XYZ file of N, CA, C and O in Angstrom:
860
model
N 8.586 13.465 29.293
C 9.553 14.506 28.928
C 10.983 13.965 29.079
O 11.329 13.363 30.086
N 11.806 14.194 28.044
C 13.175 13.685 28.054
C 14.062 14.533 28.964
O 13.926 15.756 29.020
N 15.002 13.867 29.616
C 15.931 14.572 30.475
C 16.994 15.272 29.640
O 17.148 14.992 28.439
N 17.746 16.145 30.276
C 18.832 16.868 29.601
C 19.847 15.887 29.010
O 20.312 16.050 27.882
N 20.188 14.846 29.766
C 21.183 13.882 29.327
C 20.673 13.036 28.154
O 21.443 12.667 27.261
N 19.368 12.733 28.144
C 18.781 11.987 27.025
C 18.830 12.828 25.749
O 19.172 12.326 24.670
N 18.489 14.104 25.875
C 18.523 15.022 24.729
C 19.938 15.138 24.187
O 20.169 15.111 22.972
N 20.902 15.255 25.092
C 22.305 15.364 24.705
C 22.778 14.102 23.983
O 23.474 14.175 22.965
N 22.372 12.935 24.490
C 22.764 11.661 23.879
C 22.171 11.524 22.483
O 22.849 11.062 21.546
N 20.909 11.927 22.320
C 20.243 11.865 21.010
C 20.975 12.744 20.001
O 21.228 12.335 18.864
N 21.346 13.954 20.438
C 22.059 14.881 19.547
C 23.416 14.322 19.140
O 23.832 14.438 17.988
N 24.109 13.704 20.105
C 25.421 13.122 19.810
C 25.305 11.957 18.827
O 26.115 11.829 17.905
N 24.298 11.114 19.032
C 24.089 9.982 18.127
C 23.755 10.462 16.719
O 24.287 9.939 15.733
N 22.883 11.462 16.646
C 22.482 11.982 15.338
C 23.683 12.584 14.619
O 23.887 12.357 13.422
N 24.486 13.347 15.333
C 25.665 13.973 14.740
C 26.661 12.919 14.264
O 27.192 13.008 13.151
N 26.887 11.900 15.094
C 27.799 10.813 14.732
C 27.295 10.074 13.503
O 28.059 9.792 12.567
N 26.001 9.761 13.481
C 25.406 9.055 12.348
C 25.478 9.855 11.069
O 25.792 9.318 9.995
N 25.229 11.171 11.162
C 25.263 12.018 9.979
C 26.672 12.146 9.416
O 26.867 12.208 8.200
N 27.666 12.165 10.295
C 29.063 12.201 9.837
C 29.412 10.917 9.082
O 30.092 10.952 8.055
N 28.936 9.798 9.606
C 29.183 8.517 8.945
C 28.453 8.446 7.608
O 28.984 7.901 6.628
N 27.250 8.999 7.541
C 26.494 9.051 6.281
C 27.255 9.865 5.240
O 27.335 9.479 4.075
N 27.795 10.996 5.674
C 28.544 11.870 4.772
C 29.758 11.148 4.192
O 30.107 11.328 3.022
N 30.387 10.315 5.013
C 31.543 9.537 4.564
C 31.141 8.339 3.715
O 31.987 7.689 3.100
N 29.833 8.031 3.704
C 29.368 6.863 2.954
C 29.545 5.566 3.707
O 29.453 4.480 3.122
N 29.789 5.657 5.024
C 29.986 4.460 5.846
C 28.639 4.043 6.444
O 28.363 4.251 7.627
N 27.799 3.444 5.600
C 26.431 3.114 6.002
C 26.367 1.964 7.004
O 25.455 1.917 7.831
N 27.332 1.058 6.921
C 27.370 -0.078 7.862
C 27.506 0.417 9.301
O 26.841 -0.101 10.207
N 28.357 1.399 9.511
C 28.556 1.936 10.853
C 27.448 2.910 11.247
O 27.095 3.033 12.425
N 26.905 3.610 10.271
C 25.853 4.586 10.557
C 24.550 3.907 10.980
O 23.806 4.437 11.819
N 24.286 2.727 10.409
C 23.021 2.026 10.660
C 22.751 1.770 12.150
O 21.700 2.164 12.668
N 23.673 1.126 12.903
C 23.392 0.883 14.326
C 23.313 2.163 15.146
O 22.614 2.209 16.165
N 24.008 3.214 14.692
C 23.946 4.500 15.397
C 22.536 5.063 15.330
O 21.971 5.508 16.330
N 21.944 5.022 14.135
C 20.587 5.546 13.979
C 19.542 4.610 14.587
O 18.465 5.062 14.992
N 19.854 3.337 14.666
C 18.965 2.420 15.391
C 18.839 2.853 16.848
O 17.734 2.901 17.404
N 19.963 3.177 17.475
C 19.962 3.642 18.862
C 19.238 4.981 18.980
O 18.494 5.208 19.941
N 19.464 5.858 17.994
C 18.825 7.174 18.011
C 17.305 7.056 17.937
O 16.580 7.754 18.657
N 16.818 6.136 17.087
C 15.371 5.934 16.928
C 14.748 5.378 18.202
O 13.624 5.749 18.579
N 15.465 4.503 18.878
C 14.963 3.951 20.140
C 14.782 5.038 21.197
O 13.856 4.990 22.005
N 15.654 6.033 21.156
C 15.570 7.135 22.124
C 14.604 8.224 21.674
O 13.975 8.879 22.491
N 14.514 8.396 20.352
C 13.678 9.472 19.802
C 13.252 9.101 18.389
O 14.037 9.207 17.454
N 12.005 8.666 18.248
C 11.530 8.222 16.926
C 11.000 9.398 16.109
O 9.892 9.378 15.575
N 11.836 10.429 16.006
C 11.489 11.593 15.192
C 11.583 11.221 13.715
O 12.230 10.245 13.339
N 10.939 12.043 12.863
C 10.966 11.790 11.428
C 12.398 11.822 10.902
O 12.768 11.025 10.040
N 13.211 12.726 11.426
C 14.592 12.855 10.972
C 15.393 11.590 11.262
O 16.105 11.074 10.389
N 15.267 11.070 12.480
C 16.004 9.855 12.846
C 15.521 8.647 12.052
O 16.323 7.817 11.611
N 14.201 8.539 11.889
C 13.638 7.417 11.137
C 14.065 7.481 9.671
O 14.420 6.469 9.067
N 14.067 8.692 9.109
C 14.488 8.843 7.717
C 15.949 8.448 7.541
O 16.310 7.743 6.588
N 16.798 8.907 8.446
C 18.220 8.570 8.362
C 18.445 7.060 8.469
O 19.307 6.500 7.787
N 17.662 6.415 9.327
C 17.758 4.957 9.461
C 17.338 4.284 8.151
O 18.004 3.363 7.667
N 16.245 4.765 7.565
C 15.765 4.211 6.290
C 16.764 4.461 5.167
O 16.942 3.623 4.278
N 17.430 5.603 5.223
C 18.443 5.932 4.220
C 19.595 4.930 4.282
O 20.091 4.471 3.243
N 20.000 4.589 5.501
C 21.045 3.567 5.683
C 20.587 2.224 5.133
O 21.344 1.529 4.440
N 19.345 1.851 5.435
C 18.814 0.574 4.973
C 18.780 0.519 3.445
O 19.111 -0.505 2.844
N 18.402 1.626 2.826
C 18.371 1.694 1.365
C 19.769 1.506 0.788
O 19.973 0.740 -0.163
N 20.748 2.202 1.378
C 22.129 2.114 0.905
C 22.707 0.713 1.089
O 23.572 0.289 0.327
N 22.193 -0.006 2.092
C 22.677 -1.363 2.374
C 21.855 -2.433 1.650
O 22.076 -3.629 1.826
N 20.886 -1.996 0.845
C 20.076 -2.935 0.079
C 18.935 -3.560 0.849
O 18.310 -4.520 0.379
N 18.626 -3.018 2.027
C 17.516 -3.538 2.839
C 16.241 -2.766 2.476
O 15.682 -2.026 3.286
N 15.802 -2.967 1.242
C 14.737 -2.138 0.686
C 13.387 -2.349 1.357
O 12.631 -1.398 1.565
N 13.074 -3.577 1.683
C 11.777 -3.859 2.297
C 11.657 -3.176 3.662
O 10.622 -2.595 3.982
N 12.726 -3.246 4.449
C 12.728 -2.597 5.761
C 12.636 -1.080 5.616
O 11.883 -0.416 6.339
N 13.416 -0.536 4.683
C 13.408 0.910 4.448
C 12.033 1.374 3.988
O 11.531 2.419 4.429
N 11.420 0.582 3.115
C 10.101 0.936 2.577
C 9.069 1.083 3.688
O 8.253 2.019 3.668
N 9.098 0.192 4.665
C 8.125 0.237 5.762
C 8.237 1.550 6.534
O 7.222 2.190 6.853
N 9.463 1.950 6.835
C 9.681 3.221 7.549
C 9.261 4.412 6.694
O 8.586 5.332 7.161
N 9.669 4.394 5.435
C 9.411 5.530 4.545
C 7.930 5.693 4.232
O 7.424 6.820 4.135
N 7.233 4.572 4.055
C 5.782 4.636 3.819
C 5.074 5.321 4.991
O 4.181 6.150 4.798
N 5.516 4.972 6.187
C 4.916 5.546 7.390
C 5.155 7.058 7.454
O 4.222 7.839 7.696
N 6.392 7.468 7.206
C 6.706 8.903 7.258
C 5.966 9.648 6.147
O 5.458 10.752 6.352
N 5.919 9.048 4.953
C 5.267 9.694 3.815
C 3.782 9.917 4.067
O 3.201 10.905 3.608
N 3.166 9.013 4.800
C 1.751 9.179 5.153
C 1.552 10.319 6.141
O 0.542 11.039 6.094
N 2.539 10.476 7.049
C 2.444 11.520 8.071
C 2.758 12.900 7.515
O 2.117 13.885 7.873
N 3.781 12.968 6.669
C 4.162 14.256 6.064
C 4.308 14.097 4.546
O 5.418 14.073 4.017
N 3.189 13.968 3.847
C 3.221 13.766 2.395
C 3.786 14.984 1.668
O 3.654 16.120 2.119
N 4.451 14.704 0.555
C 4.961 15.806 -0.261
C 6.390 16.200 0.017
O 6.939 17.072 -0.663
N 7.046 15.549 0.993
C 8.453 15.838 1.264
C 9.299 15.177 0.175
O 9.279 13.961 0.011
N 10.051 15.984 -0.550
C 10.772 15.475 -1.718
C 11.819 14.417 -1.379
O 11.943 13.404 -2.074
N 12.602 14.651 -0.321
C 13.659 13.701 0.037
C 13.082 12.346 0.429
O 13.586 11.305 0.033
N 12.009 12.384 1.204
C 11.361 11.138 1.634
C 10.761 10.419 0.433
O 10.936 9.210 0.255
N 10.076 11.179 -0.401
C 9.416 10.595 -1.572
C 10.427 10.024 -2.564
O 10.203 8.951 -3.141
N 11.549 10.709 -2.728
C 12.586 10.239 -3.652
C 13.208 8.934 -3.160
O 13.392 7.995 -3.940
N 13.515 8.872 -1.866
C 14.098 7.645 -1.304
C 13.094 6.501 -1.370
O 13.455 5.355 -1.657
N 11.824 6.808 -1.129
C 10.773 5.794 -1.197
C 10.618 5.279 -2.625
O 10.486 4.060 -2.849
N 10.673 6.176 -3.590
C 10.568 5.782 -5.000
C 11.708 4.839 -5.388
O 11.510 3.876 -6.131
N 12.896 5.111 -4.846
C 14.066 4.258 -5.114
C 13.865 2.856 -4.545
O 14.190 1.857 -5.199
N 13.306 2.772 -3.326
C 13.084 1.450 -2.719
C 12.065 0.652 -3.543
O 12.208 -0.560 -3.701
N 11.051 1.323 -4.063
C 10.046 0.643 -4.894
C 10.680 0.157 -6.202
O 10.417 -0.965 -6.654
N 11.518 1.023 -6.779
C 12.169 0.677 -8.044
C 13.069 -0.536 -7.874
O 13.043 -1.456 -8.699
N 13.865 -0.550 -6.798
C 14.806 -1.645 -6.576
C 14.100 -2.955 -6.251
O 14.665 -4.036 -6.444
N 12.870 -2.890 -5.762
C 12.087 -4.101 -5.495
C 11.225 -4.494 -6.696
O 10.431 -5.427 -6.624
N 11.405 -3.754 -7.777
C 10.663 -3.984 -9.021
C 9.156 -3.804 -8.843
O 8.355 -4.450 -9.518
N 8.801 -2.924 -7.952
C 7.400 -2.521 -7.807
C 7.201 -1.346 -8.763
O 7.108 -0.179 -8.356
N 7.161 -1.690 -10.031
C 7.249 -0.696 -11.089
C 6.182 0.387 -10.995
O 6.501 1.579 -11.051
N 4.923 -0.001 -10.875
C 3.855 0.999 -10.908
C 3.932 1.934 -9.709
O 3.698 3.145 -9.843
N 4.283 1.395 -8.555
C 4.416 2.250 -7.372
C 5.564 3.233 -7.537
O 5.460 4.404 -7.142
N 6.662 2.774 -8.122
C 7.791 3.686 -8.350
C 7.404 4.764 -9.355
O 7.746 5.940 -9.176
N 6.663 4.386 -10.393
C 6.187 5.358 -11.384
C 5.307 6.407 -10.716
O 5.457 7.614 -10.950
N 4.407 5.958 -9.848
C 3.504 6.884 -9.153
C 4.275 7.894 -8.306
O 3.948 9.086 -8.282
N 5.308 7.418 -7.616
C 6.094 8.306 -6.749
C 6.923 9.291 -7.571
O 6.998 10.484 -7.223
N 7.547 8.813 -8.648
C 8.333 9.729 -9.482
C 7.422 10.737 -10.189
O 7.811 11.890 -10.392
N 6.223 10.297 -10.546
C 5.248 11.201 -11.145
C 4.877 12.311 -10.163
O 4.790 13.493 -10.519
N 4.687 11.930 -8.911
C 4.362 12.898 -7.859
C 5.500 13.901 -7.690
O 5.275 15.104 -7.523
N 6.731 13.404 -7.741
C 7.893 14.285 -7.601
C 7.967 15.314 -8.730
O 8.299 16.478 -8.495
N 7.652 14.882 -9.947
C 7.681 15.821 -11.080
C 6.573 16.861 -10.946
O 6.722 17.992 -11.428
N 5.493 16.499 -10.286
C 4.415 17.463 -10.050
C 4.797 18.466 -8.962
O 4.459 19.649 -9.050
N 5.508 17.981 -7.942
C 5.952 18.857 -6.858
C 7.023 19.823 -7.351
O 7.016 21.008 -7.024
N 7.945 19.293 -8.154
C 9.055 20.106 -8.665
C 9.203 19.881 -10.171
O 10.059 19.122 -10.614
N 8.359 20.536 -10.974
C 8.361 20.306 -12.425
C 9.642 20.746 -13.133
O 9.877 20.358 -14.279
N 10.485 21.536 -12.475
C 11.726 21.990 -13.089
C 12.866 20.983 -12.963
O 13.897 21.130 -13.606
N 12.677 19.978 -12.132
C 13.752 19.014 -11.888
C 13.907 18.053 -13.062
O 13.043 17.210 -13.319
N 15.047 18.166 -13.752
C 15.342 17.260 -14.859
C 15.630 15.852 -14.332
O 15.362 14.855 -14.997
N 16.190 15.788 -13.117
C 16.505 14.503 -12.506
C 15.238 13.679 -12.268
O 15.202 12.475 -12.548
N 14.186 14.328 -11.762
C 12.923 13.625 -11.518
C 12.316 13.123 -12.829
O 11.797 12.003 -12.899
N 12.401 13.950 -13.856
C 11.867 13.557 -15.164
C 12.632 12.349 -15.719
O 12.028 11.448 -16.313
N 13.954 12.370 -15.491
C 14.788 11.272 -15.964
C 14.412 9.968 -15.274
O 14.279 8.914 -15.912
N 14.218 10.029 -13.938
C 13.855 8.831 -13.187
C 12.444 8.357 -13.523
O 12.181 7.145 -13.529
N 11.547 9.280 -13.815
C 10.199 8.891 -14.215
C 10.240 8.118 -15.532
O 9.607 7.064 -15.665
N 11.013 8.635 -16.483
C 11.159 7.953 -17.777
C 11.810 6.587 -17.588
O 11.410 5.598 -18.214
N 12.809 6.524 -16.711
C 13.493 5.261 -16.418
C 12.526 4.229 -15.852
O 12.508 3.070 -16.283
N 11.709 4.648 -14.885
C 10.790 3.719 -14.230
C 9.719 3.186 -15.189
O 9.165 2.110 -14.973
N 9.473 3.917 -16.268
C 8.467 3.500 -17.259
C 9.060 2.619 -18.361
O 8.322 1.906 -19.044
N 10.383 2.687 -18.517
C 11.057 1.954 -19.593
C 11.368 0.526 -19.125
O 12.200 0.324 -18.235
N 10.747 -0.460 -19.732
C 10.870 -1.857 -19.289
C 12.300 -2.375 -19.377
O 12.710 -3.213 -18.567
N 13.053 -1.912 -20.358
C 14.434 -2.380 -20.534
C 15.392 -1.630 -19.613
O 16.186 -2.233 -18.890
N 15.313 -0.303 -19.617
C 16.250 0.518 -18.852
C 16.123 0.319 -17.342
O 17.122 0.320 -16.626
N 14.907 0.124 -16.870
C 14.739 -0.060 -15.413
C 15.351 -1.380 -14.948
O 15.896 -1.457 -13.847
N 15.281 -2.393 -15.785
C 15.908 -3.672 -15.439
C 17.436 -3.523 -15.405
O 18.104 -4.068 -14.523
N 17.970 -2.773 -16.367
C 19.407 -2.522 -16.402
C 19.847 -1.745 -15.160
O 20.892 -2.032 -14.575
N 19.053 -0.776 -14.779
C 19.372 0.053 -13.606
C 19.433 -0.796 -12.341
O 20.393 -0.705 -11.567
N 18.419 -1.637 -12.150
C 18.371 -2.498 -10.962
C 19.551 -3.468 -10.967
O 20.208 -3.674 -9.943
N 19.843 -4.044 -12.126
C 20.969 -4.987 -12.235
C 22.291 -4.318 -11.890
O 23.133 -4.891 -11.188
N 22.470 -3.086 -12.371
C 23.721 -2.367 -12.098
C 23.862 -2.055 -10.615
O 24.970 -2.138 -10.063
N 22.758 -1.720 -9.955
C 22.814 -1.432 -8.519
C 23.146 -2.695 -7.721
O 23.886 -2.643 -6.735
N 22.613 -3.832 -8.148
C 22.907 -5.098 -7.460
C 24.388 -5.468 -7.635
O 25.025 -5.966 -6.703
N 24.942 -5.201 -8.817
C 26.365 -5.439 -9.049
C 27.201 -4.513 -8.167
O 28.258 -4.910 -7.654
N 26.723 -3.299 -7.976
C 27.411 -2.340 -7.115
C 27.462 -2.835 -5.671
O 28.496 -2.733 -5.003
N 26.361 -3.417 -5.192
C 26.329 -3.966 -3.836
C 27.313 -5.131 -3.691
O 28.025 -5.236 -2.693
N 27.344 -5.982 -4.702
C 28.279 -7.118 -4.669
C 29.725 -6.630 -4.661
O 30.576 -7.197 -3.970
N 29.974 -5.578 -5.420
C 31.321 -5.010 -5.469
C 31.715 -4.429 -4.114
O 32.858 -4.574 -3.674
N 30.765 -3.796 -3.451
C 31.020 -3.236 -2.120
C 31.374 -4.341 -1.132
O 32.298 -4.198 -0.321
N 30.640 -5.437 -1.214
C 30.928 -6.584 -0.337
C 32.321 -7.149 -0.622
O 33.054 -7.510 0.297
N 32.679 -7.218 -1.907
C 34.001 -7.730 -2.286
C 35.104 -6.814 -1.750
O 36.140 -7.289 -1.266
N 34.861 -5.519 -1.807
C 35.837 -4.557 -1.285
C 36.031 -4.718 0.214
O 37.156 -4.640 0.725
N 34.924 -4.939 0.916
C 34.997 -5.136 2.369
C 35.814 -6.373 2.725
O 36.429 -6.434 3.787
N 35.815 -7.338 1.811
C 36.593 -8.574 2.007
C 37.996 -8.443 1.391
O 38.732 -9.423 1.297
N 38.329 -7.206 0.969
C 39.637 -6.885 0.374
C 39.907 -7.655 -0.913
O 41.047 -7.976 -1.244
N 38.821 -7.939 -1.659
C 38.944 -8.588 -2.957
C 38.831 -7.509 -4.039
O 37.824 -7.377 -4.732
N 39.889 -6.706 -4.167
C 39.863 -5.527 -5.027
C 39.626 -5.861 -6.502
O 38.841 -5.185 -7.184
N 40.294 -6.873 -7.005
C 40.164 -7.221 -8.425
C 38.747 -7.712 -8.755
O 38.198 -7.386 -9.805
N 38.173 -8.495 -7.835
C 36.800 -8.958 -8.039
C 35.827 -7.779 -8.025
O 34.901 -7.700 -8.851
N 36.056 -6.865 -7.101
C 35.204 -5.677 -7.012
C 35.294 -4.853 -8.286
O 34.277 -4.357 -8.790
N 36.511 -4.711 -8.813
C 36.708 -3.940 -10.037
C 35.953 -4.560 -11.207
O 35.293 -3.851 -11.990
N 36.029 -5.884 -11.349
C 35.311 -6.575 -12.429
C 33.798 -6.351 -12.319
O 33.118 -6.115 -13.316
N 33.281 -6.421 -11.094
C 31.845 -6.225 -10.872
C 31.426 -4.799 -11.215
O 30.364 -4.584 -11.822
N 32.258 -3.839 -10.852
C 31.935 -2.441 -11.129
C 32.002 -2.129 -12.622
O 31.170 -1.373 -13.140
N 32.984 -2.710 -13.304
C 33.074 -2.509 -14.756
C 31.858 -3.127 -15.441
O 31.296 -2.555 -16.376
N 31.414 -4.275 -14.950
C 30.195 -4.903 -15.486
C 28.983 -4.019 -15.213
O 28.098 -3.875 -16.073
N 28.946 -3.413 -14.021
C 27.837 -2.514 -13.671
C 27.823 -1.308 -14.595
O 26.758 -0.868 -15.053
N 29.012 -0.786 -14.904
C 29.114 0.360 -15.808
C 28.682 -0.006 -17.216
O 28.029 0.788 -17.913
N 29.014 -1.195 -17.650
C 28.609 -1.655 -18.979
C 27.099 -1.905 -19.042
O 26.469 -1.705 -20.072
N 26.540 -2.357 -17.908
C 25.099 -2.635 -17.849
C 24.280 -1.353 -17.882
O 23.272 -1.251 -18.586
N 24.743 -0.376 -17.084
C 24.016 0.902 -17.013
C 25.040 2.038 -16.987
O 25.458 2.481 -15.915
N 25.470 2.509 -18.166
C 26.526 3.530 -18.253
C 26.084 4.889 -17.690
O 24.902 5.117 -17.406
N 27.075 5.751 -17.545
C 26.866 7.148 -17.166
C 26.385 7.319 -15.726
O 25.754 8.314 -15.388
N 26.708 6.352 -14.876
C 26.374 6.453 -13.455
C 27.615 6.958 -12.712
O 28.627 6.261 -12.620
N 27.531 8.177 -12.178
C 28.685 8.818 -11.541
C 29.206 8.022 -10.355
O 30.425 7.934 -10.145
N 28.306 7.437 -9.588
C 28.704 6.683 -8.398
C 29.547 5.457 -8.774
O 30.578 5.186 -8.163
N 29.095 4.733 -9.790
C 29.828 3.550 -10.244
C 31.192 3.946 -10.793
O 32.222 3.343 -10.459
N 31.219 4.988 -11.619
C 32.479 5.447 -12.210
C 33.459 5.921 -11.134
O 34.664 5.647 -11.205
N 32.955 6.624 -10.139
C 33.803 7.096 -9.047
C 34.373 5.929 -8.245
O 35.548 5.941 -7.842
N 33.559 4.896 -8.044
C 34.029 3.711 -7.317
C 35.111 2.955 -8.104
O 36.062 2.436 -7.511
N 34.954 2.911 -9.420
C 35.982 2.274 -10.256
C 37.294 3.044 -10.100
O 38.369 2.456 -9.923
N 37.201 4.368 -10.170
C 38.380 5.200 -9.991
C 39.041 4.983 -8.640
O 40.271 4.933 -8.533
N 38.221 4.814 -7.598
C 38.742 4.609 -6.240
C 39.532 3.309 -6.135
O 40.563 3.242 -5.453
N 39.049 2.263 -6.811
C 39.773 0.983 -6.783
C 41.102 1.104 -7.528
O 42.127 0.592 -7.081
N 41.085 1.810 -8.655
C 42.340 2.017 -9.378
C 43.341 2.795 -8.515
O 44.558 2.555 -8.587
N 42.830 3.714 -7.689
C 43.712 4.432 -6.758
C 44.342 3.458 -5.777
O 45.545 3.543 -5.481
N 43.532 2.518 -5.265
C 44.062 1.514 -4.336
C 45.133 0.660 -4.998
O 46.096 0.232 -4.359
N 44.934 0.413 -6.295
C 45.887 -0.404 -7.050
C 47.088 0.403 -7.551
O 47.955 -0.127 -8.241
N 47.079 1.720 -7.247
C 48.147 2.639 -7.655
C 48.230 2.814 -9.169
O 49.277 3.154 -9.711
N 47.074 2.577 -9.822
C 46.966 2.831 -11.260
C 46.319 4.218 -11.403
O 45.122 4.349 -11.671
N 47.134 5.251 -11.213
C 46.605 6.604 -11.068
C 46.057 7.189 -12.368
O 45.137 8.005 -12.339
N 46.597 6.766 -13.494
C 46.094 7.284 -14.777
C 44.668 6.806 -15.031
O 43.813 7.581 -15.460
N 44.417 5.517 -14.765
C 43.050 5.010 -14.930
C 42.116 5.609 -13.884
O 40.943 5.866 -14.158
N 42.639 5.809 -12.678
C 41.837 6.431 -11.622
C 41.391 7.820 -12.066
O 40.207 8.169 -11.961
N 42.348 8.609 -12.574
C 42.036 9.960 -13.047
C 41.004 9.931 -14.173
O 40.070 10.739 -14.208
N 41.162 8.968 -15.069
C 40.238 8.821 -16.198
C 38.805 8.601 -15.721
O 37.864 9.266 -16.181
N 38.628 7.679 -14.767
C 37.272 7.362 -14.312
C 36.694 8.455 -13.407
O 35.483 8.720 -13.455
N 37.537 9.103 -12.604
C 37.048 10.218 -11.796
C 36.552 11.347 -12.693
O 35.498 11.949 -12.436
N 37.317 11.625 -13.751
C 36.947 12.690 -14.686
C 35.645 12.363 -15.398
O 34.785 13.233 -15.609
N 35.486 11.092 -15.750
C 34.254 10.640 -16.397
C 33.076 10.777 -15.440
O 31.978 11.198 -15.831
N 33.296 10.433 -14.167
C 32.239 10.527 -13.158
C 31.764 11.965 -12.994
O 30.562 12.231 -12.847
N 32.715 12.900 -13.037
C 32.369 14.313 -12.838
C 31.472 14.848 -13.954
O 30.687 15.774 -13.732
N 31.563 14.267 -15.140
C 30.697 14.694 -16.251
C 29.219 14.522 -15.911
O 28.366 15.285 -16.368
N 28.925 13.507 -15.101
C 27.532 13.174 -14.798
C 27.078 13.650 -13.416
O 25.915 13.509 -13.064
N 28.024 14.206 -12.647
C 27.672 14.773 -11.333
C 28.643 15.921 -11.053
O 29.545 15.812 -10.233
N 28.429 17.028 -11.740
C 29.404 18.121 -11.770
C 29.554 18.855 -10.436
O 30.535 19.582 -10.239
N 28.603 18.705 -9.538
C 28.680 19.409 -8.255
C 29.162 18.521 -7.114
O 29.123 18.928 -5.957
N 29.606 17.304 -7.444
C 30.028 16.355 -6.408
C 31.438 16.701 -5.926
O 32.418 16.506 -6.636
N 31.516 17.203 -4.696
C 32.787 17.649 -4.140
C 33.772 16.494 -3.942
O 34.976 16.653 -4.142
N 33.238 15.332 -3.557
C 34.106 14.176 -3.324
C 34.808 13.757 -4.614
O 36.001 13.435 -4.607
N 34.076 13.757 -5.725
C 34.679 13.394 -7.011
C 35.754 14.406 -7.392
O 36.838 14.039 -7.873
N 35.489 15.684 -7.158
C 36.472 16.729 -7.459
C 37.755 16.518 -6.651
O 38.856 16.678 -7.166
N 37.590 16.162 -5.386
C 38.754 15.898 -4.526
C 39.523 14.672 -5.009
O 40.757 14.647 -4.968
N 38.781 13.667 -5.486
C 39.435 12.455 -6.007
C 40.257 12.757 -7.255
O 41.349 12.204 -7.446
N 39.732 13.625 -8.104
C 40.459 14.020 -9.315
C 41.771 14.711 -8.946
O 42.837 14.413 -9.511
N 41.717 15.613 -7.982
C 42.920 16.320 -7.536
C 43.945 15.350 -6.944
O 45.151 15.472 -7.196
N 43.447 14.380 -6.161
C 44.341 13.390 -5.546
C 45.036 12.545 -6.609
O 46.248 12.297 -6.528
N 44.277 12.110 -7.614
C 44.856 11.302 -8.703
C 45.860 12.126 -9.508
O 46.929 11.636 -9.877
N 45.518 13.396 -9.751
C 46.410 14.275 -10.513
C 47.741 14.477 -9.786
O 48.812 14.461 -10.394
N 47.664 14.650 -8.465
C 48.891 14.813 -7.671
C 49.769 13.564 -7.745
O 50.996 13.652 -7.840
N 49.134 12.397 -7.713
C 49.891 11.133 -7.776
C 50.567 10.971 -9.146
O 51.695 10.463 -9.227
N 49.879 11.376 -10.184
C 50.428 11.265 -11.549
C 51.646 12.159 -11.707
O 52.648 11.782 -12.350
N 51.611 13.347 -11.105
C 52.704 14.313 -11.231
C 53.954 13.921 -10.471
O 55.040 14.414 -10.759
N 53.810 13.036 -9.456
C 54.965 12.637 -8.642
C 55.953 11.783 -9.451
O 55.558 10.990 -10.287
């Protein structure tokens, strides 16, 4: 049985990790959830750790955790969706197809699941998708090294490889903001919102770019 202080520490770690996840700071969130899992290997903590690994491109590690959770609690959409993504990024095509197929059966109204199922079956489009995600990771690394222009080139290539990806478009806009090219930033943020209309962060970015343009 865990002590009061252990329970409190687990809650604090989980809260800290979730805040970092919300900000998209997966590098910092990862060690936080590692500590949380060591103290409490609950499904929630393990999933959050796997989510960080997926975002950081550690697909094989994430897959091991997600496979285990999926066996214990099959049919959970969030777990199954993240697992399907790890299979897709590792080019385990048939396994990704099976998982996306399962998701469409669980939630037949989801257009997103149908789209990903079609993607995983399309030999050309799935390769483009994986390539664009790898370019996105390289761009993130370049940004961390403060190589903004290199990151921008990689992201534009990613957008050309697999268009209509809100995340890529939003990242391009963010770099233009760093470069103080607010008109291009606004353009790409607006484009990103077309493909993810409920994304609050993109909406905030559009407002920020608009304010800069008006100054």
